[in-house]
Short mmCIF file of C-alpha atoms in Angstrom, two decimals:
data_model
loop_
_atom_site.label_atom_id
_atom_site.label_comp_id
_atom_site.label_asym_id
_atom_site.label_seq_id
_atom_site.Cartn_x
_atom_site.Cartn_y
_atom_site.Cartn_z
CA UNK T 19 -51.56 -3.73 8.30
CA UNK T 20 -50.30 -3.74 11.84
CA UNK T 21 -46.70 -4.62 11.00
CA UNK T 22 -46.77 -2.36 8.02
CA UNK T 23 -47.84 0.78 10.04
CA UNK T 24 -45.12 0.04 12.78
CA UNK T 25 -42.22 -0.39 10.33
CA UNK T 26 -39.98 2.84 10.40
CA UNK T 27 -39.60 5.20 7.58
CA UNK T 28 -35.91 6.76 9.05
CA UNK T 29 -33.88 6.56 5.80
CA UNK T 30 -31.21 5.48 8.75
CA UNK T 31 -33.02 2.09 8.83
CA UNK T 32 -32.78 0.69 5.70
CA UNK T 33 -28.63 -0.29 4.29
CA UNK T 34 -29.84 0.36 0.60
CA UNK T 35 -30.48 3.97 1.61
CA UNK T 36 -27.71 4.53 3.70
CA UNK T 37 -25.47 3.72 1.03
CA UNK T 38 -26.99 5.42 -1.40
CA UNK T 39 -26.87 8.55 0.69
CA UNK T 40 -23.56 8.27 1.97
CA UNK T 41 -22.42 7.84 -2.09
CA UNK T 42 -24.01 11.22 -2.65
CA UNK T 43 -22.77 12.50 0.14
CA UNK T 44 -19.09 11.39 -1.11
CA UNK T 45 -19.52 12.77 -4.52
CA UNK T 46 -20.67 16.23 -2.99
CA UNK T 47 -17.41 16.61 -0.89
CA UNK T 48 -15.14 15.14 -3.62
CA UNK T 49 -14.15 17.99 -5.50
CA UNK T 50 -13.79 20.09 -2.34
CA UNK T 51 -11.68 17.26 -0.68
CA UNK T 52 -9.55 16.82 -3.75
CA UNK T 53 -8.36 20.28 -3.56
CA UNK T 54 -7.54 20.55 0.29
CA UNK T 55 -5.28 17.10 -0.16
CA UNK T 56 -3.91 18.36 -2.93
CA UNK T 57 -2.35 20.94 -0.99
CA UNK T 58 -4.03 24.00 -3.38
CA UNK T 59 -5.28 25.66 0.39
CA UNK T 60 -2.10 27.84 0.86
CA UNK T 61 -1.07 27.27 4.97
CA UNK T 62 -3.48 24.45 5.07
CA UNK T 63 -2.45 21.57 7.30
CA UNK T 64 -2.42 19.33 4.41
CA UNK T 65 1.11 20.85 2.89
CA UNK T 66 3.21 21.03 6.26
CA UNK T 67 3.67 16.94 6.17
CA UNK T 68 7.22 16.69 7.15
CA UNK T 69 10.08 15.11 4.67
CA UNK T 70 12.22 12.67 6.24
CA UNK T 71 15.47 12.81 6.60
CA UNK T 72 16.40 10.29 3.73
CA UNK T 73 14.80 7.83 1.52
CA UNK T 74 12.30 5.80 3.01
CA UNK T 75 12.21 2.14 1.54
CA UNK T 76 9.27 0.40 2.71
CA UNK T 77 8.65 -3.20 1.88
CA UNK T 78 4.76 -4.14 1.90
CA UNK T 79 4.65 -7.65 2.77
CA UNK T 80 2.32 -10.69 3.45
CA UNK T 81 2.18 -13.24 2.03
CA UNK T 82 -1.59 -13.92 2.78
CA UNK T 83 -3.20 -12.99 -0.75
CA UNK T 84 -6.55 -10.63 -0.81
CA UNK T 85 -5.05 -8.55 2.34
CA UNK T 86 -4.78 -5.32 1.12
CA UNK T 87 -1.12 -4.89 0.36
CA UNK T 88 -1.79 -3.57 -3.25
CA UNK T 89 -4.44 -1.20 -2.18
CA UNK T 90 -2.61 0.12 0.51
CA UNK T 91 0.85 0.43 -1.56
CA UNK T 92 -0.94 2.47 -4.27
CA UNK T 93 -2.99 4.66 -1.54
CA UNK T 94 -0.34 5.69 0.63
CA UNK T 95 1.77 6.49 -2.06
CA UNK T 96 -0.92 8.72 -3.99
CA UNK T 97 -1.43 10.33 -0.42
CA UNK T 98 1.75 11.17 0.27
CA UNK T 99 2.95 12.58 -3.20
CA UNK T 100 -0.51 14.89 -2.67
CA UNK T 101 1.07 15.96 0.14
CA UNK T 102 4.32 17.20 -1.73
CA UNK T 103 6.32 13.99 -1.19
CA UNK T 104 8.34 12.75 -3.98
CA UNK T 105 7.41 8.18 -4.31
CA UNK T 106 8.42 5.75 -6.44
CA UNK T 107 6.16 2.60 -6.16
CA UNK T 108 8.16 -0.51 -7.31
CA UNK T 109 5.39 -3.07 -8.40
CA UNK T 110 7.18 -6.56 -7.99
CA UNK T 111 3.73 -8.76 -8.14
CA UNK T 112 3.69 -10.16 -11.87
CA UNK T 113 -0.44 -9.78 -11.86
CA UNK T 114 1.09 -5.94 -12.65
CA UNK T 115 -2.09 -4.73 -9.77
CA UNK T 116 -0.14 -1.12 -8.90
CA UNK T 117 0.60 -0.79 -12.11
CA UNK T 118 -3.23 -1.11 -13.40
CA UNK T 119 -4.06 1.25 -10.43
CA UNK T 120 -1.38 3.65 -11.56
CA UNK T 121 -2.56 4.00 -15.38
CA UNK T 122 0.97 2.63 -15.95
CA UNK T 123 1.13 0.70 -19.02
CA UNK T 124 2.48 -3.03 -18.18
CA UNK T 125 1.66 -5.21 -21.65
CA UNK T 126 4.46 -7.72 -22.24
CA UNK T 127 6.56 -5.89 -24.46
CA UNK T 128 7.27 -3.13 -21.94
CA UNK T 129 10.21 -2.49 -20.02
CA UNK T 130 9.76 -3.58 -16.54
CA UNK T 131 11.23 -4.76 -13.03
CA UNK T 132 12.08 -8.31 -14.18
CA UNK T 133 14.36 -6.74 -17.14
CA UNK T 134 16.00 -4.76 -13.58
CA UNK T 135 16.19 -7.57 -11.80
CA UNK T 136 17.45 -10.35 -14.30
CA UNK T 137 19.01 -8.38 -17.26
CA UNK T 138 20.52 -5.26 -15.16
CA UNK T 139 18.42 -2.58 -17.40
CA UNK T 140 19.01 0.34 -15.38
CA UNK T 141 15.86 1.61 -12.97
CA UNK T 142 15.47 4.55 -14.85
CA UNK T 143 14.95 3.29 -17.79
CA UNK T 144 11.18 1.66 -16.69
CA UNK T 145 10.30 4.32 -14.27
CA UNK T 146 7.57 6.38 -15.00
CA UNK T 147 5.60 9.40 -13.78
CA UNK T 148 1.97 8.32 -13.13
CA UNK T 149 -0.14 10.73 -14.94
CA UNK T 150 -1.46 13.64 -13.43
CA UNK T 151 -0.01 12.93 -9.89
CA UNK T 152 3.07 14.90 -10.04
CA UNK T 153 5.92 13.41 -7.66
CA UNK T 154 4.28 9.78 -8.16
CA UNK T 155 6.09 7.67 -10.26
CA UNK T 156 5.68 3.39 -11.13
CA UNK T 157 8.58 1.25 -12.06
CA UNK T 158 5.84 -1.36 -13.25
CA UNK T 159 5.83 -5.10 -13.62
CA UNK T 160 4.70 -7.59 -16.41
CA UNK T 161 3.70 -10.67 -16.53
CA UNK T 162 7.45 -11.54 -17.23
CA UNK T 163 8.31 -11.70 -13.95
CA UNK T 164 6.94 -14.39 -12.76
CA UNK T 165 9.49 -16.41 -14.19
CA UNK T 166 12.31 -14.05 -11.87
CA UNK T 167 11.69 -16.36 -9.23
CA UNK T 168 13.32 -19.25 -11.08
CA UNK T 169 15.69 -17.31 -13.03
CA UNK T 170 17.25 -15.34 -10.24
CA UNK T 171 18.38 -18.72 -8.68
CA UNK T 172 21.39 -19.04 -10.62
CA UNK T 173 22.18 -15.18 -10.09
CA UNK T 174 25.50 -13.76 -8.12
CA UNK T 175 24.10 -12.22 -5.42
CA UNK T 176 20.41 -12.56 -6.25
CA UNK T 177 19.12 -11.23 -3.18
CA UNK T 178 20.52 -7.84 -3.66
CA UNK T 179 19.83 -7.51 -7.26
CA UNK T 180 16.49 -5.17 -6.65
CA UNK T 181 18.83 -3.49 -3.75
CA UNK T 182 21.69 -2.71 -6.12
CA UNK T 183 19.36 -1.25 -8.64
CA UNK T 184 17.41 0.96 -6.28
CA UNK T 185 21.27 1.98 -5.17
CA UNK T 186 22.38 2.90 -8.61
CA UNK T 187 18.75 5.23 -9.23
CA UNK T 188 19.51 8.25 -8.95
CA UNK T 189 16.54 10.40 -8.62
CA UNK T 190 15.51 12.26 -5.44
CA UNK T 191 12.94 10.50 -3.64
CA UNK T 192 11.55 10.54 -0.09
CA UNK T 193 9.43 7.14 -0.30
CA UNK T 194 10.35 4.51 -2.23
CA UNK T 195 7.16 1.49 -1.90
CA UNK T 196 8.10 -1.53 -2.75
CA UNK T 197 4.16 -3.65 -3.58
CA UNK T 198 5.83 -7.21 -2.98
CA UNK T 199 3.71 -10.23 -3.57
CA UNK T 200 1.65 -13.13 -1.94
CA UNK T 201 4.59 -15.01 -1.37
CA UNK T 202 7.63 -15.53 0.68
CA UNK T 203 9.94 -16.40 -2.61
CA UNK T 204 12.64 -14.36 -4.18
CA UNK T 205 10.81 -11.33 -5.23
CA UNK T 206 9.57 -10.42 -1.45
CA UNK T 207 13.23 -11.30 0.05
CA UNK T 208 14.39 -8.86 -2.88
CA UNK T 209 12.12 -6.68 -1.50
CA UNK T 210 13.48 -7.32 1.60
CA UNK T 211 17.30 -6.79 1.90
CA UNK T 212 16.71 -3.78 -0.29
CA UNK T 213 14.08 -2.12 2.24
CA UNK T 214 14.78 -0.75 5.69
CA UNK T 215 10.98 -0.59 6.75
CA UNK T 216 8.76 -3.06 6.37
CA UNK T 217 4.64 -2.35 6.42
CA UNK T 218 2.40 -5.09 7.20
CA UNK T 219 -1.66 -4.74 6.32
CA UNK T 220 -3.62 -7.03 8.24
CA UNK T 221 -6.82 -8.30 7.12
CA UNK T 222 -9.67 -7.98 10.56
CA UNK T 223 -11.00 -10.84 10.08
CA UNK T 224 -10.52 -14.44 11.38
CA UNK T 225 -7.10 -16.28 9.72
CA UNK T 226 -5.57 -12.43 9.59
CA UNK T 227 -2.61 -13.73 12.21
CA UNK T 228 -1.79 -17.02 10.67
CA UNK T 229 0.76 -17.10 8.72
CA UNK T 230 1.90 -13.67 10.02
CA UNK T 231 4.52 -15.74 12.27
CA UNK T 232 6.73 -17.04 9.61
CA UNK T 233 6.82 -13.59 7.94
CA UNK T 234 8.13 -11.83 11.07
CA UNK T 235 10.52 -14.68 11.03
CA UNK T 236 11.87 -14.19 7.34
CA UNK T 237 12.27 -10.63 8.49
CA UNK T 238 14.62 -11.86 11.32
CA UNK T 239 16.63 -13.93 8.73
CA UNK T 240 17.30 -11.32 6.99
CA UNK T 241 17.82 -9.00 9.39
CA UNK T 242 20.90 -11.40 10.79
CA UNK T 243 21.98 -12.58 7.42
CA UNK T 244 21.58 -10.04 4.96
CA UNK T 245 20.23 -6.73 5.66
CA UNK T 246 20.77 -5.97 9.04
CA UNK T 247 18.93 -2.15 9.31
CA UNK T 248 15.41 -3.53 8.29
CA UNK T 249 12.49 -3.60 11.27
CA UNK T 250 9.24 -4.01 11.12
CA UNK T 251 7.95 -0.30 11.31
CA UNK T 252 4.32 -0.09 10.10
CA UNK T 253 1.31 -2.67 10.78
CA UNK T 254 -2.11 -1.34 8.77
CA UNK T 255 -5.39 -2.85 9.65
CA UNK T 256 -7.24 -3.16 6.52
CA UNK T 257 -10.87 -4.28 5.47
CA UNK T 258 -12.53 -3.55 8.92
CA UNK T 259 -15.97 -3.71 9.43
CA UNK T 260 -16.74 -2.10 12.66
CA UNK T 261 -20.66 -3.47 12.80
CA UNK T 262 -19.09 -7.14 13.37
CA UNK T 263 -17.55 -8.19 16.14
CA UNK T 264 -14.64 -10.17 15.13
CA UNK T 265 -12.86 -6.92 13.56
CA UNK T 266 -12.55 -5.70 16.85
CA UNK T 267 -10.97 -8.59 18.63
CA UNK T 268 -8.47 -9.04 15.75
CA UNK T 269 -7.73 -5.01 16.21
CA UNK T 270 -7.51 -5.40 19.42
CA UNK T 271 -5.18 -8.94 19.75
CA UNK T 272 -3.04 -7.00 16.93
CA UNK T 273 -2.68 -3.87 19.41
CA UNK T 274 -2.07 -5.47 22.53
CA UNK T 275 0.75 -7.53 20.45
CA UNK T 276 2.58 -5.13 18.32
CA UNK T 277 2.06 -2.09 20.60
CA UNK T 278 2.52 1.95 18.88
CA UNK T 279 3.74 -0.94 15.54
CA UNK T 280 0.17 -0.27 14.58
CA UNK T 281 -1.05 2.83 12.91
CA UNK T 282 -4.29 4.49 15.23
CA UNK T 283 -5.81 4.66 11.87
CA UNK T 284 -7.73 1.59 10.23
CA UNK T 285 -8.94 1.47 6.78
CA UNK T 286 -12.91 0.02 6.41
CA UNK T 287 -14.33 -1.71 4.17
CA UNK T 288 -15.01 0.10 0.86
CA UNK T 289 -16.77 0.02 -2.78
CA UNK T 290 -14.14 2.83 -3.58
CA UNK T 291 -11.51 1.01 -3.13
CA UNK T 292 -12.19 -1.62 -4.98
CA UNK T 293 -13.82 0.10 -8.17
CA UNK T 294 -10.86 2.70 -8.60
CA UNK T 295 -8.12 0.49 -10.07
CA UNK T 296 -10.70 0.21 -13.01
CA UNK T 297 -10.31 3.70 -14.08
CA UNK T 298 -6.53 3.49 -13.48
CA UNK T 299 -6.99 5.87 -10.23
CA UNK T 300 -6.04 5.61 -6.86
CA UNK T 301 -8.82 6.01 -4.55
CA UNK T 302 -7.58 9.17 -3.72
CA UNK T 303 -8.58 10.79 -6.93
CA UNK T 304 -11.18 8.41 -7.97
CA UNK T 305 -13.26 9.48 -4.86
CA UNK T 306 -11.34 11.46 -2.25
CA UNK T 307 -14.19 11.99 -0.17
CA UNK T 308 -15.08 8.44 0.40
CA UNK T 309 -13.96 6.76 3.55
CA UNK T 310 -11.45 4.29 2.03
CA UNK T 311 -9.74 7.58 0.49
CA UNK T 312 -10.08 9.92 3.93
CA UNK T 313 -8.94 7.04 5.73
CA UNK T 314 -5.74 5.79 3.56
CA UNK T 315 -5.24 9.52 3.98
CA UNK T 316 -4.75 9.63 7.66
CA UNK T 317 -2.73 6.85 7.58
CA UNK T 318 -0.27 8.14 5.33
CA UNK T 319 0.10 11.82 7.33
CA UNK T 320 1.03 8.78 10.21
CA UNK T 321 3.52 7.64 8.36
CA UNK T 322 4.79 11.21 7.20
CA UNK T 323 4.98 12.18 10.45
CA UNK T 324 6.77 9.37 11.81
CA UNK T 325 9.61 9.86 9.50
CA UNK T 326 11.30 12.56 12.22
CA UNK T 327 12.07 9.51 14.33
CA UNK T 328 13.27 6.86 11.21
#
């Protein structure tokens, strides 16, 4: 009885509890969060993000898998068009993940970035606006193009084939998010020479930086060989868990490498995030008063507000 009586009721104790609260707590604040991001609060600080100058192309790239580079494509994105941006996300990973997230339909039969990139369809004619987000749109991506890889090789140019496309597209855009995948093949040096940014997440945890030296050194090939404006603009820490040690260190080696590189922002570990692609939501509609979604949102007005100095 001893060890029952000194056991602490404090709802604060117990994980179960805290989650459970903190979920009501998000549903609560979700409708009122929805509308400030939205921009519907006339003057609000939400609605002055700042356009750049031109397009932004930004190339997310690892080519570590399960790092967040689909989550935080899809997120930024959905946080900056809230925020009266106009973005195209280009989904170049044949599992078709931004596209699912998007509510973009991406069966087989559906026009898509491998008919851009190996047939020459024009971009326009697979683009589409993601419903109810106005100023998002998704050129998606099928299962198709997993065989680009192969059949670009005997391309002219085939490199600069997702470049010359993105060239020829003519709509006004401010972001243009390219969701590359886990590789270092074709489709993410695509990517590449037709990008002028590229974004980085990093997982916190323990093989985050391996690996991370042979992408920074593709970027440098292609900086001297093919597109010489891209740099390495944006590094997002992603999946942090701030009750473990590790994260920190591996925040705090990435910092003390990369410098003002790294957004002040880092996105934690959430449920969120991972159930919204299952309702064909961003996390930024699906829940915007979670932490994934508040956080993805202050990363993005970083981003919008670093476009004064791209």
């Amino acid at each position: 009885m001893a060890n029952v009586t000194q056991t602490p009721l404090n709802p604060g104790d117990s994980p179960l509890v805290r989650e459970a609260l903190s979920s009501v707590v998000s549903r609560e604040t979700s409708a009122t969060q929805a509308a400030t991001q939205a921009g519907d609060a006339p003057g609000g600080a939400e609605s002055t993000w700042p356009r750049p100058p031109k397009c932004r192309v930004i190339a997310v790239a690892n080519q570590k898998g399960g790092v967040g580079k689909t989550t935080t494509s899809v997120n930024i994105a959905a946080a900056l068009s809230m925020n009266g941006q106009r973005v195209l996300v280009v989904d170049l990973d044949p599992q078709g993940n931004a596209s699912t997230a998007l509510a973009t339909e991406h069966r087989g039969d559906v026009p898509d970035v491998y008919q851009v990139l190996v047939d020459d369809l024009p971009m326009a004619d697979i683009v589409k606006q993601v419903p109810d987000m106005p100023g998002l749109y998704c050129a998606p991506a099928t299962i198709d193009l997993a065989g680009a890889e192969i059949e670009l090789v005997s391309l002219v140019a085939r490199e600069a084939r997702l470049r010359r496309a993105l060239t020829a597209y003519e709509t006004e855009l401010d972001y243009i998010i390219i969701d590359c995948p886990p590789s270092l093949g074709l489709l993410t040096v695509n990517a590449l020479v037709a990008a002028e940014e590229v974004m980085i997440p990093i997982q916190c945890e323990y093989y985050a930086l391996e690996g991370l030296g042979q992408l920074l050194r593709n970027v440098d090939l292609i900086k001297a060989h093919l597109n010489p404006t891209l740099r390495l603009s944006t590094i997002v820490l992603t999946m942090y868990d701030g009750r473990t040690r590790l994260a920190s260190q591996v925040a705090e080696e990435v910092r003390a490498h990369f410098g003002d590189t790294v957004l002040n922002t880092v996105i934690p570990r959430s449920v969120r995030l991972s159930e919204a692609p299952s309702y064909g939501q961003s996390v930024m509609t699906y829940d915007p008063g979670s932490s994934g979604a508040m956080a993805y949102m202050d990363a993005a007005r970083e981003i919008a507000h670093r476009a004064a100095t791209v």
